[in-house]
Amino acid sequence: MSKMAFYLYAETQIHAGKGADVGIVDLPIQRERTTGFPVIQGIKGSLRNSGLIKNKNDEIEIFGSSPEEKGATKPGNVAFSEAKILLFPVRSPERVFVWVTCPMVLHKFKRMADMDLDTPEVQDCEIAYVCDSQNGENEIWIEEFKLSTKKDEKVSKIAEVLSECAPDDYIKNKIKRDLIIVSDKMFQRIVRSMTEIVPRIRIGENGVVQDRALWYEEYLPQDTVMYFVAREIMPGKESLKKLDTLNNKVISIGGKETVGKGIVMIKKVI
């Protein structure tokens, strides 16, 4: 085994920020430069700080020695990718909310995680491919976008596979029903415009809002699904097997942990 992939299911909103910006949103999230798709850097640090790898020798073998330790540093034997977007939750009046993805995202996931997925190629921005089990729907609203629907057996099979990311059976069954595949261009619009923008204020000791203490933060919504890949640098040491302990565990990723943000469940991709 030289590679292992994991889902990240967002139990709360996630703010993996890139620092202050000069736009309307003071603290935006991290994104790919080319596509604008959300990403999360620093997965390795979040996993190490979670304390899920309890054996000290295993921790050093996986992550490397701590920078605070004296003497020569020792590199870890596992390389971690950034977390990439897989399924993005969007409001839909017909179904409360749905998960949206696109061919570009699915092909990248297929390649990185070594998954066998037969993905429909969606070119038209006004068409949404849905599970073939859906009945009586010729169109669907995704926020302010109204899309024509096209039933496809491939979507049902993809939903069956990706539903393994779910934290419980209810969400698992909902993914099987409510996964939608749109064009790459439409997906780009969705992830750029349908994140959560939250106003924050700072309260002084007297209970009054401090002067110029209003700012806006961007969050990935609850129920977002991302994934990352861990690779063994020196094959044969079986370092990746020690990551099995991460399966079905909850950790914190990104900032704003003290206000309850960034809680995700890790599920091993099978």
PDB file of C-alpha atoms in Angstrom:
ATOM      1  CA  MET A   1       0.000   0.000   0.000  1.00  0.00           C
ATOM      2  CA  SER A   2       1.553   3.315  -1.096  1.00  0.00           C
ATOM      3  CA  LYS A   3      -1.533   5.559  -1.013  1.00  0.00           C
ATOM      4  CA  MET A   4      -4.638   6.016   1.123  1.00  0.00           C
ATOM      5  CA  ALA A   5      -7.549   8.451   0.671  1.00  0.00           C
ATOM      6  CA  PHE A   6      -9.933   9.910   3.245  1.00  0.00           C
ATOM      7  CA  TYR A   7     -13.212  11.812   3.104  1.00  0.00           C
ATOM      8  CA  LEU A   8     -13.791  14.859   5.304  1.00  0.00           C
ATOM      9  CA  TYR A   9     -17.476  15.445   6.129  1.00  0.00           C
ATOM     10  CA  ALA A  10     -18.154  18.902   7.597  1.00  0.00           C
ATOM     11  CA  GLU A  11     -20.264  18.657  10.761  1.00  0.00           C
ATOM     12  CA  THR A  12     -20.048  22.452  11.133  1.00  0.00           C
ATOM     13  CA  GLN A  13     -19.010  25.340   8.882  1.00  0.00           C
ATOM     14  CA  ILE A  14     -15.302  25.432   8.017  1.00  0.00           C
ATOM     15  CA  HIS A  15     -13.084  28.499   7.800  1.00  0.00           C
ATOM     16  CA  ALA A  16      -9.680  27.618   6.356  1.00  0.00           C
ATOM     17  CA  GLY A  17      -8.587  31.170   5.682  1.00  0.00           C
ATOM     18  CA  LYS A  18      -5.923  32.641   3.469  1.00  0.00           C
ATOM     19  CA  GLY A  19      -5.532  35.803   5.546  1.00  0.00           C
ATOM     20  CA  ALA A  20      -6.995  39.277   5.250  1.00  0.00           C
ATOM     21  CA  ASP A  21      -8.182  40.546   1.863  1.00  0.00           C
ATOM     22  CA  VAL A  22      -9.146  43.943   0.482  1.00  0.00           C
ATOM     23  CA  GLY A  23     -12.480  42.795  -0.973  1.00  0.00           C
ATOM     24  CA  ILE A  24     -15.946  42.819   0.541  1.00  0.00           C
ATOM     25  CA  VAL A  25     -15.096  39.702   2.557  1.00  0.00           C
ATOM     26  CA  ASP A  26     -12.337  40.532   5.026  1.00  0.00           C
ATOM     27  CA  LEU A  27     -11.333  36.920   5.706  1.00  0.00           C
ATOM     28  CA  PRO A  28     -11.971  34.671   2.649  1.00  0.00           C
ATOM     29  CA  ILE A  29     -11.348  30.936   2.448  1.00  0.00           C
ATOM     30  CA  GLN A  30      -8.515  29.229   0.556  1.00  0.00           C
ATOM     31  CA  ARG A  31      -9.142  28.450  -3.115  1.00  0.00           C
ATOM     32  CA  GLU A  32      -7.311  26.995  -6.084  1.00  0.00           C
ATOM     33  CA  ARG A  33      -5.880  29.815  -8.153  1.00  0.00           C
ATOM     34  CA  THR A  34      -6.871  28.314 -11.505  1.00  0.00           C
ATOM     35  CA  THR A  35     -10.429  27.127 -10.796  1.00  0.00           C
ATOM     36  CA  GLY A  36     -11.546  29.008  -7.703  1.00  0.00           C
ATOM     37  CA  PHE A  37     -12.559  25.681  -6.130  1.00  0.00           C
ATOM     38  CA  PRO A  38     -12.207  25.580  -2.310  1.00  0.00           C
ATOM     39  CA  VAL A  39      -9.201  23.783  -0.814  1.00  0.00           C
ATOM     40  CA  ILE A  40      -7.811  23.360   2.695  1.00  0.00           C
ATOM     41  CA  GLN A  41      -4.070  23.485   3.304  1.00  0.00           C
ATOM     42  CA  GLY A  42      -2.407  22.166   6.455  1.00  0.00           C
ATOM     43  CA  ILE A  43      -4.158  18.801   6.768  1.00  0.00           C
ATOM     44  CA  LYS A  44      -0.984  17.287   8.188  1.00  0.00           C
ATOM     45  CA  GLY A  45      -0.872  19.760  11.067  1.00  0.00           C
ATOM     46  CA  SER A  46      -4.556  19.272  11.907  1.00  0.00           C
ATOM     47  CA  LEU A  47      -4.151  15.502  12.012  1.00  0.00           C
ATOM     48  CA  ARG A  48      -1.066  15.714  14.182  1.00  0.00           C
ATOM     49  CA  ASN A  49      -2.700  18.133  16.623  1.00  0.00           C
ATOM     50  CA  SER A  50      -5.803  15.933  16.869  1.00  0.00           C
ATOM     51  CA  GLY A  51      -3.969  13.476  19.144  1.00  0.00           C
ATOM     52  CA  LEU A  52      -5.483  10.484  17.327  1.00  0.00           C
ATOM     53  CA  ILE A  53      -2.015   8.996  16.751  1.00  0.00           C
ATOM     54  CA  LYS A  54      -1.266   8.284  20.400  1.00  0.00           C
ATOM     55  CA  ASN A  55       1.947   6.294  20.135  1.00  0.00           C
ATOM     56  CA  LYS A  56       4.858   8.745  20.054  1.00  0.00           C
ATOM     57  CA  ASN A  57       7.009   6.563  17.781  1.00  0.00           C
ATOM     58  CA  ASP A  58       4.117   6.208  15.323  1.00  0.00           C
ATOM     59  CA  GLU A  59       3.576   9.961  15.391  1.00  0.00           C
ATOM     60  CA  ILE A  60       7.221  10.631  14.511  1.00  0.00           C
ATOM     61  CA  GLU A  61       7.193   7.957  11.792  1.00  0.00           C
ATOM     62  CA  ILE A  62       4.091   9.478  10.171  1.00  0.00           C
ATOM     63  CA  PHE A  63       4.545  13.224  10.707  1.00  0.00           C
ATOM     64  CA  GLY A  64       8.238  13.587  11.522  1.00  0.00           C
ATOM     65  CA  SER A  65       9.819  15.018  14.637  1.00  0.00           C
ATOM     66  CA  SER A  66       8.363  18.101  16.259  1.00  0.00           C
ATOM     67  CA  PRO A  67      10.053  21.438  15.405  1.00  0.00           C
ATOM     68  CA  GLU A  68      10.316  22.112  19.148  1.00  0.00           C
ATOM     69  CA  GLU A  69      12.469  19.039  19.724  1.00  0.00           C
ATOM     70  CA  LYS A  70      16.188  19.615  20.155  1.00  0.00           C
ATOM     71  CA  GLY A  71      18.748  18.086  17.851  1.00  0.00           C
ATOM     72  CA  ALA A  72      18.429  16.982  14.250  1.00  0.00           C
ATOM     73  CA  THR A  73      14.910  16.855  12.868  1.00  0.00           C
ATOM     74  CA  LYS A  74      13.503  13.670  11.365  1.00  0.00           C
ATOM     75  CA  PRO A  75      11.139  13.848   8.360  1.00  0.00           C
ATOM     76  CA  GLY A  76       7.928  11.861   8.402  1.00  0.00           C
ATOM     77  CA  ASN A  77       7.283   8.960   6.056  1.00  0.00           C
ATOM     78  CA  VAL A  78       3.812  10.104   4.943  1.00  0.00           C
ATOM     79  CA  ALA A  79       3.050  13.008   2.582  1.00  0.00           C
ATOM     80  CA  PHE A  80      -0.407  14.597   2.837  1.00  0.00           C
ATOM     81  CA  SER A  81      -2.180  16.389   0.027  1.00  0.00           C
ATOM     82  CA  GLU A  82      -4.349  19.439   0.536  1.00  0.00           C
ATOM     83  CA  ALA A  83      -8.051  18.737   1.043  1.00  0.00           C
ATOM     84  CA  LYS A  84      -9.997  19.164  -2.197  1.00  0.00           C
ATOM     85  CA  ILE A  85     -13.704  19.760  -2.731  1.00  0.00           C
ATOM     86  CA  LEU A  86     -15.849  16.740  -3.624  1.00  0.00           C
ATOM     87  CA  LEU A  87     -19.495  17.522  -2.807  1.00  0.00           C
ATOM     88  CA  PHE A  88     -20.865  21.014  -2.145  1.00  0.00           C
ATOM     89  CA  PRO A  89     -24.250  21.434  -0.363  1.00  0.00           C
ATOM     90  CA  VAL A  90     -26.704  23.918  -1.898  1.00  0.00           C
ATOM     91  CA  ARG A  91     -30.238  24.941  -0.910  1.00  0.00           C
ATOM     92  CA  SER A  92     -33.002  23.500  -3.059  1.00  0.00           C
ATOM     93  CA  PRO A  93     -36.711  24.102  -2.255  1.00  0.00           C
ATOM     94  CA  GLU A  94     -37.749  20.698  -3.595  1.00  0.00           C
ATOM     95  CA  ARG A  95     -35.338  18.718  -1.386  1.00  0.00           C
ATOM     96  CA  VAL A  96     -34.255  21.184   1.377  1.00  0.00           C
ATOM     97  CA  PHE A  97     -30.682  20.907   0.083  1.00  0.00           C
ATOM     98  CA  VAL A  98     -28.700  18.817  -2.397  1.00  0.00           C
ATOM     99  CA  TRP A  99     -25.040  18.009  -2.961  1.00  0.00           C
ATOM    100  CA  VAL A 100     -23.523  19.312  -6.181  1.00  0.00           C
ATOM    101  CA  THR A 101     -20.380  18.176  -7.972  1.00  0.00           C
ATOM    102  CA  CYS A 102     -19.010  18.250 -11.521  1.00  0.00           C
ATOM    103  CA  PRO A 103     -17.007  16.103 -13.973  1.00  0.00           C
ATOM    104  CA  MET A 104     -13.720  17.937 -13.292  1.00  0.00           C
ATOM    105  CA  VAL A 105     -13.973  17.285  -9.559  1.00  0.00           C
ATOM    106  CA  LEU A 106     -14.993  13.657 -10.025  1.00  0.00           C
ATOM    107  CA  HIS A 107     -12.212  12.908 -12.525  1.00  0.00           C
ATOM    108  CA  LYS A 108      -9.623  14.387 -10.162  1.00  0.00           C
ATOM    109  CA  PHE A 109     -11.016  12.370  -7.244  1.00  0.00           C
ATOM    110  CA  LYS A 110     -11.057   9.235  -9.406  1.00  0.00           C
ATOM    111  CA  ARG A 111      -7.402   9.740 -10.321  1.00  0.00           C
ATOM    112  CA  MET A 112      -6.102  10.712  -6.883  1.00  0.00           C
ATOM    113  CA  ALA A 113      -8.063   8.126  -4.889  1.00  0.00           C
ATOM    114  CA  ASP A 114      -7.855   5.310  -7.479  1.00  0.00           C
ATOM    115  CA  MET A 115     -11.647   5.049  -7.666  1.00  0.00           C
ATOM    116  CA  ASP A 116     -13.631   3.337 -10.413  1.00  0.00           C
ATOM    117  CA  LEU A 117     -16.232   5.965 -11.367  1.00  0.00           C
ATOM    118  CA  ASP A 118     -17.999   6.222 -14.701  1.00  0.00           C
ATOM    119  CA  THR A 119     -18.685   9.946 -14.877  1.00  0.00           C
ATOM    120  CA  PRO A 120     -21.169  11.600 -17.255  1.00  0.00           C
ATOM    121  CA  GLU A 121     -19.774  14.475 -19.263  1.00  0.00           C
ATOM    122  CA  VAL A 122     -21.953  17.540 -18.638  1.00  0.00           C
ATOM    123  CA  GLN A 123     -21.414  20.440 -21.039  1.00  0.00           C
ATOM    124  CA  ASP A 124     -24.636  22.447 -20.787  1.00  0.00           C
ATOM    125  CA  CYS A 125     -24.720  24.881 -17.836  1.00  0.00           C
ATOM    126  CA  GLU A 126     -28.521  24.694 -17.724  1.00  0.00           C
ATOM    127  CA  ILE A 127     -28.735  20.907 -17.252  1.00  0.00           C
ATOM    128  CA  ALA A 128     -28.345  18.958 -13.997  1.00  0.00           C
ATOM    129  CA  TYR A 129     -27.769  15.213 -14.102  1.00  0.00           C
ATOM    130  CA  VAL A 130     -29.677  13.478 -11.293  1.00  0.00           C
ATOM    131  CA  CYS A 131     -30.138   9.937  -9.988  1.00  0.00           C
ATOM    132  CA  ASP A 132     -32.318   7.779 -12.206  1.00  0.00           C
ATOM    133  CA  SER A 133     -34.519   6.952  -9.190  1.00  0.00           C
ATOM    134  CA  GLN A 134     -35.916  10.507  -9.074  1.00  0.00           C
ATOM    135  CA  ASN A 135     -39.514  10.698 -10.289  1.00  0.00           C
ATOM    136  CA  GLY A 136     -41.641  13.555 -11.597  1.00  0.00           C
ATOM    137  CA  GLU A 137     -38.933  16.231 -11.741  1.00  0.00           C
ATOM    138  CA  ASN A 138     -38.155  17.956 -15.018  1.00  0.00           C
ATOM    139  CA  GLU A 139     -36.342  20.861 -13.389  1.00  0.00           C
ATOM    140  CA  ILE A 140     -34.702  21.758 -10.111  1.00  0.00           C
ATOM    141  CA  TRP A 141     -33.848  25.010  -8.358  1.00  0.00           C
ATOM    142  CA  ILE A 142     -30.332  25.351  -6.949  1.00  0.00           C
ATOM    143  CA  GLU A 143     -30.427  28.624  -5.034  1.00  0.00           C
ATOM    144  CA  GLU A 144     -31.383  31.131  -7.763  1.00  0.00           C
ATOM    145  CA  PHE A 145     -30.478  28.825 -10.674  1.00  0.00           C
ATOM    146  CA  LYS A 146     -33.254  26.816 -12.357  1.00  0.00           C
ATOM    147  CA  LEU A 147     -31.818  23.798 -14.181  1.00  0.00           C
ATOM    148  CA  SER A 148     -33.421  21.167 -16.370  1.00  0.00           C
ATOM    149  CA  THR A 149     -32.890  17.653 -15.014  1.00  0.00           C
ATOM    150  CA  LYS A 150     -31.675  14.573 -16.838  1.00  0.00           C
ATOM    151  CA  LYS A 151     -31.827  11.182 -15.146  1.00  0.00           C
ATOM    152  CA  ASP A 152     -28.705   9.073 -15.486  1.00  0.00           C
ATOM    153  CA  GLU A 153     -27.805   5.678 -14.055  1.00  0.00           C
ATOM    154  CA  LYS A 154     -24.188   6.824 -13.749  1.00  0.00           C
ATOM    155  CA  VAL A 155     -25.211   9.444 -11.162  1.00  0.00           C
ATOM    156  CA  SER A 156     -26.938   6.787  -9.054  1.00  0.00           C
ATOM    157  CA  LYS A 157     -23.827   4.591  -9.111  1.00  0.00           C
ATOM    158  CA  ILE A 158     -21.575   7.531  -8.182  1.00  0.00           C
ATOM    159  CA  ALA A 159     -23.940   8.494  -5.361  1.00  0.00           C
ATOM    160  CA  GLU A 160     -23.834   4.921  -4.068  1.00  0.00           C
ATOM    161  CA  VAL A 161     -20.035   5.048  -3.875  1.00  0.00           C
ATOM    162  CA  LEU A 162     -19.717   8.550  -2.428  1.00  0.00           C
ATOM    163  CA  SER A 163     -22.432   7.984   0.171  1.00  0.00           C
ATOM    164  CA  GLU A 164     -19.781   6.136   2.208  1.00  0.00           C
ATOM    165  CA  CYS A 165     -18.541   9.566   3.307  1.00  0.00           C
ATOM    166  CA  ALA A 166     -21.693  10.082   5.398  1.00  0.00           C
ATOM    167  CA  PRO A 167     -21.542  10.211   9.204  1.00  0.00           C
ATOM    168  CA  ASP A 168     -24.811   8.264   9.616  1.00  0.00           C
ATOM    169  CA  ASP A 169     -27.388   6.268   7.663  1.00  0.00           C
ATOM    170  CA  TYR A 170     -29.799   9.191   7.219  1.00  0.00           C
ATOM    171  CA  ILE A 171     -27.205  11.312   5.417  1.00  0.00           C
ATOM    172  CA  LYS A 172     -25.991   8.258   3.509  1.00  0.00           C
ATOM    173  CA  ASN A 173     -29.475   7.660   2.087  1.00  0.00           C
ATOM    174  CA  LYS A 174     -29.946  11.353   1.330  1.00  0.00           C
ATOM    175  CA  ILE A 175     -26.736  11.447  -0.709  1.00  0.00           C
ATOM    176  CA  LYS A 176     -27.972   8.458  -2.691  1.00  0.00           C
ATOM    177  CA  ARG A 177     -31.118  10.425  -3.569  1.00  0.00           C
ATOM    178  CA  ASP A 178     -29.865  14.000  -3.741  1.00  0.00           C
ATOM    179  CA  LEU A 179     -26.532  14.011  -5.563  1.00  0.00           C
ATOM    180  CA  ILE A 180     -26.503  16.263  -8.638  1.00  0.00           C
ATOM    181  CA  ILE A 181     -23.818  16.627 -11.303  1.00  0.00           C
ATOM    182  CA  VAL A 182     -23.592  19.943 -13.123  1.00  0.00           C
ATOM    183  CA  SER A 183     -21.139  21.326 -15.667  1.00  0.00           C
ATOM    184  CA  ASP A 184     -17.685  22.464 -14.564  1.00  0.00           C
ATOM    185  CA  LYS A 185     -18.615  26.081 -15.300  1.00  0.00           C
ATOM    186  CA  MET A 186     -21.833  25.925 -13.265  1.00  0.00           C
ATOM    187  CA  PHE A 187     -20.008  24.266 -10.382  1.00  0.00           C
ATOM    188  CA  GLN A 188     -17.435  27.060 -10.447  1.00  0.00           C
ATOM    189  CA  ARG A 189     -20.241  29.628 -10.165  1.00  0.00           C
ATOM    190  CA  ILE A 190     -21.825  27.733  -7.293  1.00  0.00           C
ATOM    191  CA  VAL A 191     -18.703  27.382  -5.133  1.00  0.00           C
ATOM    192  CA  ARG A 192     -17.771  31.016  -5.742  1.00  0.00           C
ATOM    193  CA  SER A 193     -21.154  32.520  -4.888  1.00  0.00           C
ATOM    194  CA  MET A 194     -22.852  30.116  -2.452  1.00  0.00           C
ATOM    195  CA  THR A 195     -20.428  29.923   0.457  1.00  0.00           C
ATOM    196  CA  GLU A 196     -21.536  31.406   3.785  1.00  0.00           C
ATOM    197  CA  ILE A 197     -20.558  34.991   4.573  1.00  0.00           C
ATOM    198  CA  VAL A 198     -20.828  35.653   8.303  1.00  0.00           C
ATOM    199  CA  PRO A 199     -20.549  39.094   9.993  1.00  0.00           C
ATOM    200  CA  ARG A 200     -18.516  39.130  13.208  1.00  0.00           C
ATOM    201  CA  ILE A 201     -18.183  41.815  15.857  1.00  0.00           C
ATOM    202  CA  ARG A 202     -15.883  42.351  18.824  1.00  0.00           C
ATOM    203  CA  ILE A 203     -17.459  43.205  22.166  1.00  0.00           C
ATOM    204  CA  GLY A 204     -15.517  45.234  24.727  1.00  0.00           C
ATOM    205  CA  GLU A 205     -15.378  44.606  28.462  1.00  0.00           C
ATOM    206  CA  ASN A 206     -18.336  46.942  29.027  1.00  0.00           C
ATOM    207  CA  GLY A 207     -20.536  44.874  26.680  1.00  0.00           C
ATOM    208  CA  VAL A 208     -20.454  47.492  23.906  1.00  0.00           C
ATOM    209  CA  VAL A 209     -19.338  46.826  20.336  1.00  0.00           C
ATOM    210  CA  GLN A 210     -15.848  48.206  19.876  1.00  0.00           C
ATOM    211  CA  ASP A 211     -15.232  50.931  17.308  1.00  0.00           C
ATOM    212  CA  ARG A 212     -14.442  49.561  13.823  1.00  0.00           C
ATOM    213  CA  ALA A 213     -14.782  45.997  15.123  1.00  0.00           C
ATOM    214  CA  LEU A 214     -17.103  44.637  12.423  1.00  0.00           C
ATOM    215  CA  TRP A 215     -15.708  42.261   9.843  1.00  0.00           C
ATOM    216  CA  TYR A 216     -16.910  39.509   7.464  1.00  0.00           C
ATOM    217  CA  GLU A 217     -15.682  35.924   7.302  1.00  0.00           C
ATOM    218  CA  GLU A 218     -16.260  33.294   4.599  1.00  0.00           C
ATOM    219  CA  TYR A 219     -17.123  29.694   5.468  1.00  0.00           C
ATOM    220  CA  LEU A 220     -17.629  26.415   3.673  1.00  0.00           C
ATOM    221  CA  PRO A 221     -21.161  25.336   4.643  1.00  0.00           C
ATOM    222  CA  GLN A 222     -21.999  22.482   6.957  1.00  0.00           C
ATOM    223  CA  ASP A 223     -22.341  19.144   5.071  1.00  0.00           C
ATOM    224  CA  THR A 224     -19.539  20.016   2.622  1.00  0.00           C
ATOM    225  CA  VAL A 225     -17.555  16.920   1.636  1.00  0.00           C
ATOM    226  CA  MET A 226     -13.833  17.119   0.859  1.00  0.00           C
ATOM    227  CA  TYR A 227     -11.075  14.542   0.566  1.00  0.00           C
ATOM    228  CA  PHE A 228      -7.320  14.221   0.938  1.00  0.00           C
ATOM    229  CA  VAL A 229      -4.723  11.629   0.000  1.00  0.00           C
ATOM    230  CA  ALA A 230      -1.832  10.305   2.101  1.00  0.00           C
ATOM    231  CA  ARG A 231       1.172   8.782   0.322  1.00  0.00           C
ATOM    232  CA  GLU A 232       3.997   6.704   1.759  1.00  0.00           C
ATOM    233  CA  ILE A 233       7.338   8.323   0.917  1.00  0.00           C
ATOM    234  CA  MET A 234       9.479   5.233   1.538  1.00  0.00           C
ATOM    235  CA  PRO A 235       7.365   2.216   0.497  1.00  0.00           C
ATOM    236  CA  GLY A 236       7.665  -0.941   2.551  1.00  0.00           C
ATOM    237  CA  LYS A 237       7.558   0.574   6.038  1.00  0.00           C
ATOM    238  CA  GLU A 238       3.753   0.217   6.187  1.00  0.00           C
ATOM    239  CA  SER A 239       3.388   3.645   7.753  1.00  0.00           C
ATOM    240  CA  LEU A 240      -0.008   4.159   6.109  1.00  0.00           C
ATOM    241  CA  LYS A 241      -1.572   1.285   8.055  1.00  0.00           C
ATOM    242  CA  LYS A 242      -1.164   3.364  11.192  1.00  0.00           C
ATOM    243  CA  LEU A 243      -3.594   5.907   9.724  1.00  0.00           C
ATOM    244  CA  ASP A 244      -6.449   3.397  10.047  1.00  0.00           C
ATOM    245  CA  THR A 245      -7.032   4.816  13.504  1.00  0.00           C
ATOM    246  CA  LEU A 246      -8.324   8.019  11.850  1.00  0.00           C
ATOM    247  CA  ASN A 247     -11.363   6.267  10.382  1.00  0.00           C
ATOM    248  CA  ASN A 248     -14.711   7.445  11.821  1.00  0.00           C
ATOM    249  CA  LYS A 249     -12.998  10.000  14.045  1.00  0.00           C
ATOM    250  CA  VAL A 250     -13.867  13.685  14.490  1.00  0.00           C
ATOM    251  CA  ILE A 251     -11.196  16.397  14.369  1.00  0.00           C
ATOM    252  CA  SER A 252     -11.009  20.171  14.016  1.00  0.00           C
ATOM    253  CA  ILE A 253      -9.697  21.797  10.827  1.00  0.00           C
ATOM    254  CA  GLY A 254      -9.121  25.453  10.030  1.00  0.00           C
ATOM    255  CA  GLY A 255      -9.721  28.430  12.289  1.00  0.00           C
ATOM    256  CA  LYS A 256     -12.501  29.594  14.632  1.00  0.00           C
ATOM    257  CA  GLU A 257     -12.357  26.403  16.690  1.00  0.00           C
ATOM    258  CA  THR A 258     -13.407  28.229  19.879  1.00  0.00           C
ATOM    259  CA  VAL A 259     -16.702  29.305  18.266  1.00  0.00           C
ATOM    260  CA  GLY A 260     -17.501  25.751  17.186  1.00  0.00           C
ATOM    261  CA  LYS A 261     -16.321  25.847  13.584  1.00  0.00           C
ATOM    262  CA  GLY A 262     -14.204  23.399  11.595  1.00  0.00           C
ATOM    263  CA  ILE A 263     -15.493  20.121  13.056  1.00  0.00           C
ATOM    264  CA  VAL A 264     -15.189  17.312  10.492  1.00  0.00           C
ATOM    265  CA  MET A 265     -15.602  13.543  10.471  1.00  0.00           C
ATOM    266  CA  ILE A 266     -12.914  11.470   8.762  1.00  0.00           C
ATOM    267  CA  LYS A 267     -13.988   8.420   6.751  1.00  0.00           C
ATOM    268  CA  LYS A 268     -11.574   6.164   4.916  1.00  0.00           C
ATOM    269  CA  VAL A 269     -12.234   5.858   1.184  1.00  0.00           C
ATOM    270  CA  ILE A 270     -12.865   2.194   0.441  1.00  0.00           C
TER     271      ILE A 270
END
